[in-house]
Amino acid sequence: MKLLETIHTPADVRKLARTQLTPLAHELRSYLLDSVSKTGGHLSSNLGTVELTVALHYVFNTPHDRIVWDVGHQTYSHKILTGRRERMHTLRQLDGISGFPKRDESEYDTFGTAHSSTSISAALGMAQAAKIKGENRHAIAVIGDGSMTAGMAFEALNNAGVQEDINLLVILNDNDMSISPPVGALNRYLARLMSGQFYAAAKNVGKSVLPGPVLELAKRLEEHAKGMVVPATMFEEFGFNYIGPIDGHDLESLIPTLQNIRHLKGPQFLHVVTKKGQGYKLAEAEPILYHGTGKFNPAEGIKPATAPGKLTYTEVFGNWLCDMAGADKKLVGITPAMREGSGMVRFEQEYPDRYFDVGIAEQHAVTFGAGLACEGLKPVVAIYSTFLQRGYDQLIHDVALQNLDVTFALDRAGLVGADGATHAGNYDLAYLRCIPNMVVMAASDENECRQMLTTGYHYKGPAAIRYPRGAGIGAVVEKELTSLEIGKGEIKRRGQKIAILAFGSMVAPAMAAGETLDATVANMRFVKPLDVELVRQLAAEHDYLVTVEEGCIMGGAGAAVAEALAAEGIVKPLQMLGLPDKFIDHGDPVKLLASVGLDAAGITASIQRRNAGSEPRLVVSNG
């Protein structure tokens, strides 16, 4: 690591001789593999962008020139070269560095990302700002082929192509891979573009074997044939100067190309081809497995679990989806490029004709489901809570307004740990319960999750079932596809004076707190419609009510209880526990919940503090 240890800022990279850059890239890749194997994190995507990162910081004057990384799960090399190498052991840990770019972490992180397809818009804004301010700086967006499937990327291309004299470079990092395998017409189009390389290779061979007149004829035929196979690129039609494709692992190609582009005016589009997992054979062979890893031994690779653990909620959903598809031929499953993450691998294998991966296009996923529902099919949209935010207008106008029968399976609800604020599902209860016609449920264990999925599926209208990341409490999952009565909760424990109204993942810690406090604990199950009868009963039988949810307090489930009490004319002390009005960073999920008072000890302590002395009428608290 002799070279890498001398790099503290990109200025140090720019001091190196060109001949030193390839050895630097090798050291950087080796360091990445060693570091991520000890902390966990995104591996395949980072191994694939080592040379590109080195080349960008070598050619461009960062941070004066702005680099915007799309999604940002390929920025570990960037972090290492920009002064954070010594902190890589804290990656994605509490109080450590983020796994994504963050503006408040480094001046080299010019734009915070983690959701896809925002880079071109942001870089265009930066390029236009430089023009307005009279500053000579470049803005570079690095976007993967998977992220190019989202409409927002094309909105930005459409806008950028008509803006003249801006120093904007869009780099398409084409690794034929998003998180799930690539899908759609764009992928096929890029594959056709790649075929043009064969003509270039044939041209080089011709130079050495054909005499002059014959070579000239061959060149004309070659250009004609190439035009037939690879028409003028759509990126040129958008108004960009298209360059490529070039090998994204060849610094001898990357650096001269980028240096030439620096002197060009107007929107530029560079197409580089990389390989996910480059340099680590196991990741090259299985880039999905090594996309996001825990700790592992690089010499041995990721080993399968030796003993079966508790079912994850994602697995509960995947099993339910296959079982329900077997029971109802009208079921169709939809995912926005999250086949593995949402647990739909088995469903695709068993029901390929009813499986639809629409690419990273959450808005389209929702309205596509609405169209299917219009024709009498039963769409199930499997989507992370944080990603449904991107399809919110479609959820309201295309699904709920028309009261269409679409079921939403919301994975990763609540805090998600190492991925941090960008991936946390903190707001779904608040943003869903205000929409007419919606049924909103929160699962407290694995079996209840299955029951709720069945309930939502049979409900004749839009329904959302939220469940957290990871494993549940270890509840036995029944094979039957049984439904729950809509809008009805249950009392899990009877106690004295205090009633805790718990939603979803908070039922288990609320039960533990209830034992300590001798409090009644209710599993409310439904956020909408709320079990008002149960709320009324608990208010009548207890002196003090507490709501607990793993979601934002403002507008959430606790607010629904407060509204119900007000509507019923019931005046009763009410304490609302949930996530505070701030974005919560990455870290161990258990520690994060404890930090906001949503573990058993925190719930107990919050209630005890509020009951010591005079009781307030209404308390909003995060512990």
Coordinates of C-alpha atoms in Angstrom, one line a residue:
M1 CA 0.0 0.0 0.0
K2 CA 3.0 2.3 -0.5
L3 CA 1.3 4.5 -3.1
L4 CA -2.1 4.6 -1.4
E5 CA -0.6 5.7 1.9
T6 CA 0.7 8.8 0.2
I7 CA -2.8 9.8 -1.0
H8 CA -4.6 12.2 1.4
T9 CA -6.5 14.3 -1.1
P10 CA -7.1 14.1 -4.9
A11 CA -4.3 16.7 -5.3
D12 CA -1.9 13.9 -4.3
V13 CA -3.3 11.7 -7.0
R14 CA -2.7 14.5 -9.6
K15 CA 1.0 14.7 -8.5
L16 CA 1.5 11.1 -9.6
A17 CA 3.1 10.1 -12.8
R18 CA 0.7 8.4 -15.3
T19 CA 2.6 5.2 -14.9
Q20 CA 1.8 5.1 -11.2
L21 CA -2.0 5.2 -11.6
T22 CA -2.4 1.6 -12.5
P23 CA -0.5 0.4 -9.5
L24 CA -2.5 2.8 -7.4
A25 CA -5.7 1.3 -8.7
H26 CA -4.5 -2.2 -7.8
E27 CA -3.7 -1.1 -4.2
L28 CA -7.0 0.7 -3.9
R29 CA -8.9 -2.4 -5.1
S30 CA -7.1 -4.6 -2.6
Y31 CA -7.7 -2.1 0.2
L32 CA -11.4 -1.9 -0.7
L33 CA -11.8 -5.7 -0.5
D34 CA -10.0 -6.0 2.8
S35 CA -11.9 -3.0 4.3
V36 CA -15.4 -4.0 3.3
S37 CA -14.9 -7.6 4.3
K38 CA -14.3 -6.3 7.8
T39 CA -17.2 -3.9 8.0
G40 CA -19.7 -5.1 5.5
G41 CA -21.1 -2.8 2.8
H42 CA -21.5 -2.5 -0.9
L43 CA -18.7 -4.4 -2.6
S44 CA -19.4 -5.3 -6.2
S45 CA -20.3 -1.8 -7.3
N46 CA -17.2 -0.3 -5.6
L47 CA -14.8 -2.8 -7.1
G48 CA -16.2 -1.9 -10.5
T49 CA -15.5 1.8 -10.3
V50 CA -11.9 1.9 -9.0
E51 CA -10.2 3.0 -12.3
L52 CA -13.0 5.4 -13.1
T53 CA -12.6 7.1 -9.7
V54 CA -8.9 7.4 -10.0
A55 CA -9.2 8.8 -13.5
L56 CA -11.8 11.4 -12.5
H57 CA -9.8 12.8 -9.6
Y58 CA -6.6 12.7 -11.8
V59 CA -8.1 14.7 -14.7
F60 CA -10.5 17.0 -13.0
N61 CA -9.7 19.6 -10.3
T62 CA -11.9 18.3 -7.5
P63 CA -13.5 19.7 -5.4
H64 CA -13.6 22.8 -7.6
D65 CA -15.0 20.6 -10.4
R66 CA -18.0 18.8 -9.1
I67 CA -18.6 15.0 -9.2
V68 CA -22.1 13.8 -8.5
W69 CA -22.4 10.0 -7.9
D70 CA -25.7 8.5 -8.7
V71 CA -27.1 6.4 -5.9
G72 CA -23.6 6.6 -4.3
H73 CA -23.1 3.0 -3.3
Q74 CA -20.0 3.0 -5.6
T75 CA -18.2 5.8 -3.8
Y76 CA -15.9 4.0 -1.4
S77 CA -12.8 4.6 -3.7
H78 CA -13.9 8.2 -3.8
K79 CA -14.0 8.4 0.0
I80 CA -10.6 6.7 0.4
L81 CA -9.0 9.2 -2.1
T82 CA -10.6 12.2 -0.5
G83 CA -9.2 11.9 3.0
R84 CA -11.4 9.2 4.6
R85 CA -9.2 6.2 4.3
E86 CA -8.4 6.1 8.0
R87 CA -12.1 6.2 8.9
M88 CA -13.2 3.3 6.6
H89 CA -13.2 1.0 9.6
T90 CA -16.2 3.0 10.8
L91 CA -18.2 2.6 7.6
R92 CA -22.0 2.5 8.1
Q93 CA -21.6 2.3 11.9
L94 CA -23.0 4.6 14.5
D95 CA -21.0 7.9 14.4
G96 CA -18.9 6.5 11.5
I97 CA -18.8 7.5 7.9
S98 CA -21.8 7.0 5.6
G99 CA -22.0 4.3 2.9
F100 CA -23.2 7.1 0.6
P101 CA -22.1 10.6 -0.3
K102 CA -23.0 13.2 2.4
R103 CA -22.4 16.9 2.0
D104 CA -21.7 17.4 5.7
E105 CA -19.1 14.7 5.6
S106 CA -16.8 16.1 3.0
E107 CA -16.5 19.0 0.6
Y108 CA -15.8 16.3 -2.1
D109 CA -19.3 14.9 -1.6
T110 CA -21.0 17.6 -3.7
F111 CA -24.5 16.1 -3.5
G112 CA -26.0 13.7 -1.1
T113 CA -27.4 10.6 -2.8
A114 CA -28.7 7.1 -2.1
H115 CA -31.8 7.0 -4.2
S116 CA -31.2 6.5 -7.9
S117 CA -31.4 8.7 -11.0
T118 CA -30.9 12.1 -9.4
S119 CA -27.3 12.8 -10.5
I120 CA -27.9 14.3 -13.9
S121 CA -30.5 16.8 -12.6
A122 CA -28.2 17.9 -9.7
A123 CA -25.1 18.1 -12.0
L124 CA -27.0 20.1 -14.5
G125 CA -28.1 22.5 -11.8
M126 CA -24.4 22.9 -10.7
A127 CA -23.3 23.4 -14.3
Q128 CA -25.9 26.1 -14.9
A129 CA -25.1 27.8 -11.6
A130 CA -21.4 27.9 -12.7
K131 CA -22.4 29.6 -16.0
I132 CA -24.6 32.1 -14.2
K133 CA -21.9 33.0 -11.7
G134 CA -19.2 33.1 -14.4
E135 CA -17.2 30.3 -12.9
N136 CA -15.1 28.0 -15.0
R137 CA -15.8 24.6 -13.5
H138 CA -17.1 21.2 -14.7
A139 CA -20.0 19.2 -13.3
I140 CA -19.8 15.5 -13.8
A141 CA -22.7 13.0 -13.2
V142 CA -21.7 9.4 -12.9
I143 CA -24.8 7.2 -13.4
G144 CA -25.2 3.5 -13.9
D145 CA -27.2 1.8 -16.6
G146 CA -29.7 0.6 -14.0
S147 CA -30.3 4.1 -12.8
M148 CA -30.9 5.2 -16.4
T149 CA -34.1 3.2 -16.4
A150 CA -35.8 5.9 -14.2
G151 CA -37.8 8.7 -15.8
M152 CA -36.0 11.4 -13.8
A153 CA -32.8 10.6 -15.6
F154 CA -34.4 11.2 -19.0
E155 CA -36.2 14.4 -17.7
A156 CA -32.8 15.7 -16.9
L157 CA -31.3 14.6 -20.3
N158 CA -34.1 16.3 -22.1
N159 CA -33.5 19.6 -20.2
A160 CA -29.7 19.5 -20.4
G161 CA -29.6 18.9 -24.2
V162 CA -31.0 22.3 -25.1
Q163 CA -28.7 24.2 -22.7
E164 CA -25.6 25.6 -24.5
D165 CA -22.2 26.5 -23.2
I166 CA -22.4 24.5 -20.0
N167 CA -19.6 22.3 -18.7
L168 CA -21.7 19.2 -18.1
L169 CA -20.4 15.6 -18.5
V170 CA -22.6 12.6 -18.0
I171 CA -20.7 9.4 -17.6
L172 CA -22.8 6.3 -18.1
N173 CA -21.2 3.5 -16.1
D174 CA -22.5 0.6 -18.0
N175 CA -21.9 -2.6 -16.1
D176 CA -25.0 -4.4 -17.4
M177 CA -26.2 -4.6 -13.8
S178 CA -28.4 -2.7 -11.4
I179 CA -29.1 -4.4 -8.0
S180 CA -31.2 -7.0 -9.8
P181 CA -30.4 -8.1 -13.4
P182 CA -31.0 -5.3 -16.0
V183 CA -34.4 -5.1 -17.7
G184 CA -36.1 -3.2 -20.4
A185 CA -35.6 -1.6 -23.8
L186 CA -32.7 0.6 -22.6
N187 CA -30.6 -2.5 -21.7
R188 CA -31.2 -3.9 -25.2
Y189 CA -30.3 -0.6 -26.8
L190 CA -27.0 -0.4 -24.9
A191 CA -26.3 -4.0 -26.0
R192 CA -26.7 -2.9 -29.6
L193 CA -24.4 0.0 -29.0
M194 CA -21.8 -2.3 -27.7
S195 CA -22.0 -4.3 -31.0
G196 CA -20.4 -1.4 -32.7
Q197 CA -17.0 -2.4 -31.1
F198 CA -16.9 -5.4 -33.3
Y199 CA -16.8 -3.2 -36.4
A200 CA -14.0 -1.1 -34.9
A201 CA -12.0 -4.3 -34.3
A202 CA -12.6 -5.5 -37.8
K203 CA -11.4 -2.1 -39.1
N204 CA -8.1 -2.4 -37.3
V205 CA -7.5 -5.9 -38.7
G206 CA -8.2 -4.6 -42.2
K207 CA -5.5 -2.0 -42.0
S208 CA -2.9 -4.7 -41.8
V209 CA -4.1 -7.0 -44.5
L210 CA -5.9 -5.1 -47.2
P211 CA -4.3 -3.0 -50.0
G212 CA -5.2 0.7 -50.3
P213 CA -8.2 0.7 -52.7
V214 CA -9.7 -2.4 -51.2
L215 CA -9.3 -0.9 -47.7
E216 CA -11.1 2.3 -48.7
L217 CA -14.0 0.3 -50.0
A218 CA -14.0 -1.8 -46.8
K219 CA -14.1 1.4 -44.7
R220 CA -17.2 2.6 -46.6
L221 CA -18.9 -0.8 -46.3
E222 CA -18.0 -0.9 -42.6
E223 CA -19.5 2.6 -41.9
H224 CA -22.6 1.7 -43.8
A225 CA -23.0 -1.6 -41.9
K226 CA -22.3 0.1 -38.6
G227 CA -25.0 2.7 -39.3
M228 CA -27.5 -0.1 -40.0
V229 CA -26.7 -1.9 -36.8
V230 CA -26.1 1.0 -34.5
P231 CA -28.1 4.1 -35.6
A232 CA -27.3 7.6 -34.3
T233 CA -27.5 7.2 -30.5
M234 CA -30.5 8.5 -28.6
F235 CA -28.1 10.5 -26.4
E236 CA -27.1 12.5 -29.5
E237 CA -30.8 13.0 -30.2
F238 CA -31.1 14.5 -26.7
G239 CA -28.4 17.1 -27.7
F240 CA -25.3 15.5 -26.1
N241 CA -22.0 14.8 -27.8
Y242 CA -21.8 11.0 -27.4
I243 CA -18.4 9.4 -26.9
G244 CA -17.8 5.7 -26.4
P245 CA -18.2 3.0 -25.4
I246 CA -14.7 2.7 -23.9
D247 CA -13.2 0.3 -21.4
G248 CA -13.8 1.7 -17.9
H249 CA -11.0 -0.4 -16.4
D250 CA -8.3 0.8 -18.9
L251 CA -6.7 4.0 -17.5
E252 CA -4.8 4.4 -20.8
S253 CA -8.2 4.9 -22.5
L254 CA -10.0 6.7 -19.7
I255 CA -7.5 9.4 -18.9
P256 CA -6.8 10.7 -22.5
T257 CA -10.6 10.6 -23.2
L258 CA -11.4 12.6 -20.1
Q259 CA -8.6 15.1 -20.8
N260 CA -10.0 15.7 -24.3
I261 CA -13.6 16.1 -23.0
R262 CA -12.4 18.8 -20.5
H263 CA -11.8 21.1 -23.5
L264 CA -15.2 20.5 -25.1
K265 CA -18.1 22.9 -24.6
G266 CA -21.7 21.9 -24.2
P267 CA -23.3 18.7 -22.8
Q268 CA -21.0 15.7 -23.2
F269 CA -22.0 12.0 -22.8
L270 CA -19.2 9.4 -22.1
H271 CA -20.2 5.7 -22.2
V272 CA -17.8 3.6 -20.2
V273 CA -18.1 -0.2 -19.8
T274 CA -17.2 -1.7 -16.4
K275 CA -17.6 -5.0 -14.6
K276 CA -19.2 -5.3 -11.2
G277 CA -16.9 -7.0 -8.8
Q278 CA -13.8 -6.4 -11.0
G279 CA -10.7 -7.9 -9.7
Y280 CA -12.3 -10.3 -7.2
K281 CA -13.4 -13.4 -9.0
L282 CA -16.1 -14.4 -6.5
A283 CA -17.8 -11.0 -6.9
E284 CA -17.4 -11.1 -10.6
A285 CA -19.1 -14.4 -10.7
E286 CA -21.9 -13.4 -8.3
P287 CA -22.3 -9.6 -8.3
I288 CA -25.7 -9.7 -6.7
L289 CA -24.5 -11.8 -3.8
Y290 CA -21.7 -9.4 -3.3
H291 CA -23.7 -6.3 -3.9
G292 CA -24.3 -5.7 -0.2
T293 CA -22.3 -7.9 2.2
G294 CA -21.8 -8.5 5.9
K295 CA -18.4 -9.3 7.2
F296 CA -16.7 -12.2 5.5
N297 CA -13.3 -13.8 4.8
P298 CA -12.1 -12.7 1.3
A299 CA -10.1 -15.9 0.9
E300 CA -13.2 -18.0 1.4
G301 CA -16.0 -15.7 0.2
I302 CA -19.5 -15.4 1.6
K303 CA -20.5 -18.7 3.1
P304 CA -24.2 -19.9 3.3
A305 CA -25.6 -20.0 6.8
T306 CA -24.9 -23.4 8.4
A307 CA -28.1 -23.4 10.5
P308 CA -31.5 -22.1 9.5
G309 CA -32.3 -18.8 11.4
K310 CA -35.6 -17.1 12.0
L311 CA -37.6 -16.2 8.9
T312 CA -37.1 -12.6 7.8
Y313 CA -40.2 -10.5 7.0
T314 CA -39.0 -10.4 3.4
E315 CA -39.0 -14.2 3.2
V316 CA -42.5 -14.3 4.8
F317 CA -43.7 -12.0 2.0
G318 CA -42.0 -14.0 -0.7
N319 CA -43.5 -17.3 0.5
W320 CA -47.0 -15.7 0.9
L321 CA -46.7 -14.2 -2.7
C322 CA -46.1 -17.7 -4.1
D323 CA -48.8 -19.3 -2.0
M324 CA -51.4 -16.6 -2.9
A325 CA -50.4 -16.8 -6.6
G326 CA -51.1 -20.6 -6.4
A327 CA -54.6 -19.8 -5.0
D328 CA -55.5 -17.0 -7.3
K329 CA -54.5 -16.8 -11.0
K330 CA -55.3 -13.1 -11.1
L331 CA -52.3 -12.2 -8.9
V332 CA -49.4 -10.4 -10.5
G333 CA -46.3 -9.3 -8.8
I334 CA -44.5 -6.0 -9.5
T335 CA -41.0 -4.8 -8.3
P336 CA -39.1 -1.7 -9.2
A337 CA -35.7 -3.4 -9.7
M338 CA -35.6 -5.0 -6.3
R339 CA -36.2 -8.7 -7.0
E340 CA -33.8 -10.0 -4.4
G341 CA -34.3 -7.3 -1.8
S342 CA -38.1 -7.7 -1.9
G343 CA -38.0 -11.5 -1.8
M344 CA -39.4 -12.2 -5.3
V345 CA -36.8 -14.6 -6.7
R346 CA -38.9 -17.7 -6.1
F347 CA -42.0 -16.0 -7.4
E348 CA -40.2 -15.1 -10.7
Q349 CA -39.1 -18.7 -11.0
E350 CA -42.5 -20.3 -10.4
Y351 CA -44.7 -17.6 -12.0
P352 CA -42.5 -15.9 -14.7
D353 CA -45.5 -14.8 -16.7
R354 CA -47.0 -13.0 -13.7
Y355 CA -43.7 -11.4 -12.6
F356 CA -42.8 -7.8 -13.7
D357 CA -39.6 -6.0 -12.9
V358 CA -40.1 -2.5 -14.3
G359 CA -36.7 -1.2 -13.6
I360 CA -35.8 1.6 -11.2
A361 CA -39.1 3.3 -11.9
E362 CA -41.3 3.6 -8.8
Q363 CA -43.8 6.0 -10.4
H364 CA -44.3 3.6 -13.3
A365 CA -44.6 0.6 -11.0
V366 CA -47.5 2.1 -9.1
T367 CA -49.5 3.3 -12.2
F368 CA -48.7 0.1 -14.1
G369 CA -50.3 -1.7 -11.2
A370 CA -53.3 0.6 -11.5
G371 CA -53.7 -0.3 -15.1
L372 CA -53.6 -4.0 -14.3
A373 CA -56.2 -3.5 -11.6
C374 CA -58.5 -1.7 -14.1
E375 CA -58.6 -4.9 -16.1
G376 CA -59.6 -7.1 -13.2
L377 CA -56.1 -8.4 -12.3
K378 CA -54.8 -8.3 -8.7
P379 CA -51.4 -6.5 -8.6
V380 CA -49.1 -6.7 -5.6
V381 CA -46.5 -4.0 -5.6
A382 CA -43.5 -5.0 -3.5
I383 CA -41.6 -1.9 -2.7
Y384 CA -39.5 -0.4 0.1
S385 CA -41.2 2.2 2.3
T386 CA -38.6 4.8 1.4
F387 CA -39.0 4.1 -2.4
L388 CA -42.8 4.4 -2.4
Q389 CA -42.2 8.0 -1.5
R390 CA -41.1 8.4 -5.1
G391 CA -44.5 7.2 -6.4
Y392 CA -46.6 9.2 -4.0
D393 CA -48.5 11.2 -6.7
Q394 CA -49.3 8.1 -8.5
L395 CA -50.5 6.4 -5.3
I396 CA -52.9 9.2 -4.7
H397 CA -54.2 10.1 -8.2
D398 CA -53.8 6.8 -10.1
V399 CA -54.7 4.3 -7.4
A400 CA -56.5 5.7 -4.4
L401 CA -58.6 8.3 -6.2
Q402 CA -60.0 5.6 -8.4
N403 CA -60.2 3.2 -5.5
L404 CA -58.3 0.5 -7.5
D405 CA -57.5 -2.9 -6.0
V406 CA -53.7 -2.7 -5.6
T407 CA -51.9 -4.2 -2.7
F408 CA -48.6 -2.6 -1.5
A409 CA -46.1 -4.7 0.5
L410 CA -43.9 -2.1 2.2
D411 CA -40.6 -3.7 3.2
R412 CA -37.9 -1.9 5.3
A413 CA -40.5 0.1 7.3
G414 CA -38.9 2.0 10.2
L415 CA -35.2 2.3 10.9
V416 CA -33.0 0.2 8.7
G417 CA -29.6 0.4 10.3
A418 CA -26.4 0.7 8.2
D419 CA -28.1 2.3 5.1
G420 CA -29.2 5.3 7.3
A421 CA -31.6 8.1 6.7
T422 CA -32.0 7.8 3.0
H423 CA -33.3 4.2 3.3
A424 CA -35.3 4.4 6.5
G425 CA -39.0 4.0 6.2
N426 CA -40.0 6.5 8.8
Y427 CA -42.9 8.3 7.1
D428 CA -45.2 5.7 5.5
L429 CA -47.8 5.7 8.3
A430 CA -48.1 9.5 8.1
Y431 CA -48.1 9.8 4.3
L432 CA -50.5 6.8 3.8
R433 CA -53.1 7.3 6.4
C434 CA -54.2 10.7 5.1
I435 CA -55.2 9.2 1.7
P436 CA -58.9 8.3 1.3
N437 CA -59.7 4.7 0.5
M438 CA -56.4 3.4 1.9
V439 CA -56.2 0.6 4.4
V440 CA -52.9 0.7 6.3
M441 CA -51.6 -2.1 8.5
A442 CA -48.5 -2.7 10.6
A443 CA -47.3 -6.2 11.3
S444 CA -46.2 -7.1 14.8
D445 CA -44.8 -10.6 14.0
E446 CA -44.2 -12.9 11.0
N447 CA -47.6 -14.7 11.2
E448 CA -49.5 -11.5 11.5
C449 CA -47.6 -10.2 8.5
R450 CA -48.9 -13.1 6.4
Q451 CA -52.4 -12.6 7.7
M452 CA -52.2 -8.9 6.9
L453 CA -51.0 -9.5 3.4
T454 CA -53.9 -11.8 2.9
T455 CA -56.3 -9.2 4.4
G456 CA -54.9 -6.5 2.1
Y457 CA -55.1 -8.7 -0.9
H458 CA -58.8 -9.5 -0.4
Y459 CA -59.7 -5.9 0.4
K460 CA -61.4 -4.4 -2.6
G461 CA -59.3 -1.3 -2.8
P462 CA -55.8 0.0 -2.1
A463 CA -54.1 -1.5 0.9
A464 CA -50.6 -1.2 2.4
I465 CA -48.9 -3.6 4.8
R466 CA -45.7 -2.4 6.4
Y467 CA -43.1 -4.6 8.0
P468 CA -39.5 -4.0 9.1
R469 CA -36.2 -5.2 7.8
G470 CA -34.7 -8.4 9.0
A471 CA -36.2 -11.2 11.2
G472 CA -39.2 -11.0 13.5
I473 CA -39.7 -12.4 16.9
G474 CA -39.7 -16.1 15.7
A475 CA -43.5 -16.5 15.5
V476 CA -44.8 -19.7 13.9
V477 CA -46.1 -18.9 10.5
E478 CA -49.4 -20.7 9.7
K479 CA -49.8 -22.3 6.2
E480 CA -53.3 -21.1 5.8
L481 CA -54.1 -17.9 4.0
T482 CA -56.3 -16.3 6.6
S483 CA -57.6 -12.7 6.9
L484 CA -58.0 -10.4 9.8
E485 CA -61.1 -8.3 10.5
I486 CA -60.4 -4.9 9.1
G487 CA -60.0 -2.2 11.6
K488 CA -59.8 -4.4 14.7
G489 CA -56.9 -4.6 17.1
E490 CA -56.4 -6.9 20.1
I491 CA -55.4 -6.6 23.7
K492 CA -52.2 -8.6 24.3
R493 CA -51.8 -7.9 28.0
R494 CA -54.1 -6.6 30.7
G495 CA -52.7 -4.3 33.4
Q496 CA -53.6 -1.3 35.6
K497 CA -53.9 2.4 35.0
I498 CA -51.7 2.7 31.9
A499 CA -52.6 1.4 28.5
I500 CA -49.9 1.2 25.8
L501 CA -51.3 1.2 22.2
A502 CA -48.6 -0.3 20.1
F503 CA -48.3 -0.5 16.4
G504 CA -46.4 -3.1 14.3
S505 CA -42.8 -3.7 15.4
M506 CA -43.3 -1.8 18.7
V507 CA -45.6 -4.5 20.1
A508 CA -42.8 -6.7 21.3
P509 CA -40.9 -4.0 23.3
A510 CA -44.2 -2.6 24.5
M511 CA -45.1 -6.0 25.9
A512 CA -41.8 -6.0 27.8
A513 CA -42.4 -2.5 29.1
G514 CA -45.9 -3.5 30.0
E515 CA -44.6 -6.3 32.2
T516 CA -42.4 -3.8 34.1
L517 CA -45.1 -1.2 34.5
D518 CA -48.1 -3.6 34.8
A519 CA -49.7 -1.8 31.9
T520 CA -52.3 -3.0 29.5
V521 CA -50.8 -3.5 26.0
A522 CA -52.9 -3.4 22.8
N523 CA -51.7 -4.5 19.4
M524 CA -53.6 -2.0 17.3
R525 CA -52.8 -3.7 14.0
F526 CA -54.6 -1.1 11.8
V527 CA -53.5 2.5 11.5
K528 CA -56.3 3.1 9.1
P529 CA -59.1 2.4 9.8
L530 CA -58.2 2.8 13.4
D531 CA -60.0 0.6 15.9
V532 CA -61.8 3.6 17.5
E533 CA -63.9 1.2 19.6
L534 CA -60.8 -0.2 21.2
V535 CA -59.4 3.3 21.8
R536 CA -62.6 4.3 23.5
Q537 CA -62.5 1.2 25.7
L538 CA -58.9 1.7 26.7
A539 CA -59.6 5.3 27.5
A540 CA -62.5 4.4 29.7
E541 CA -60.6 1.7 31.6
H542 CA -57.3 3.5 32.2
D543 CA -55.9 6.7 33.6
Y544 CA -53.2 7.3 31.0
L545 CA -52.7 6.3 27.3
V546 CA -49.4 5.8 25.5
T547 CA -49.0 5.2 21.8
V548 CA -45.8 3.6 20.4
E549 CA -44.8 3.4 16.8
E550 CA -41.6 3.0 14.8
G551 CA -42.4 5.9 12.6
C552 CA -42.5 9.7 12.7
I553 CA -44.7 11.1 15.5
M554 CA -45.9 14.0 13.4
G555 CA -49.0 12.7 11.5
G556 CA -48.4 9.1 12.5
A557 CA -50.3 6.4 14.3
G558 CA -50.2 8.3 17.6
A559 CA -51.7 11.4 15.9
A560 CA -54.5 9.1 14.6
V561 CA -55.3 8.1 18.2
A562 CA -55.2 11.8 19.3
E563 CA -57.6 12.7 16.5
A564 CA -60.0 9.8 17.5
L565 CA -60.0 10.9 21.1
A566 CA -60.8 14.5 20.1
A567 CA -63.5 13.3 17.7
E568 CA -65.1 11.3 20.5
G569 CA -64.9 14.2 23.0
I570 CA -62.6 12.1 25.3
V571 CA -60.1 14.0 27.4
K572 CA -57.4 11.7 28.6
P573 CA -53.7 12.1 29.2
L574 CA -51.9 10.9 26.1
Q575 CA -48.2 10.3 25.5
M576 CA -47.0 9.7 22.0
L577 CA -43.7 7.8 21.5
G578 CA -42.1 7.4 18.1
L579 CA -39.3 8.8 15.9
P580 CA -38.3 12.4 16.5
D581 CA -38.6 15.2 14.0
K582 CA -35.1 14.7 12.6
F583 CA -33.3 12.4 10.1
I584 CA -31.6 9.5 11.9
D585 CA -28.2 8.4 10.7
H586 CA -26.8 5.0 10.0
G587 CA -25.8 2.5 12.7
D588 CA -26.7 -0.7 14.4
P589 CA -30.6 -1.0 14.4
V590 CA -30.7 -2.0 18.1
K591 CA -28.6 1.0 19.1
L592 CA -30.6 3.3 17.0
L593 CA -33.9 2.3 18.5
A594 CA -32.4 2.6 22.0
S595 CA -31.1 6.1 21.1
V596 CA -34.6 7.3 20.4
G597 CA -36.2 5.5 23.3
L598 CA -38.0 2.9 21.3
D599 CA -36.6 -0.2 23.0
A600 CA -38.3 -1.8 26.0
A601 CA -36.1 0.1 28.5
G602 CA -36.6 3.4 26.7
I603 CA -40.4 3.0 26.5
T604 CA -40.5 2.1 30.2
A605 CA -38.3 5.1 31.2
S606 CA -40.3 7.6 29.1
I607 CA -43.6 6.5 30.7
Q608 CA -42.1 6.6 34.2
R609 CA -40.7 10.1 33.6
R610 CA -44.1 11.4 32.4
N611 CA -45.9 9.8 35.3
A612 CA -43.6 11.2 38.0
G613 CA -45.4 14.2 39.5
S614 CA -48.2 16.0 37.6
E615 CA -49.6 14.4 34.5
P616 CA -49.7 16.4 31.3
R617 CA -52.8 16.1 29.2
L618 CA -50.9 15.6 26.0
V619 CA -47.3 14.6 25.6
V620 CA -45.4 14.2 22.4
S621 CA -42.1 12.4 23.1
N622 CA -39.3 10.4 21.5
G623 CA -38.1 9.3 25.0

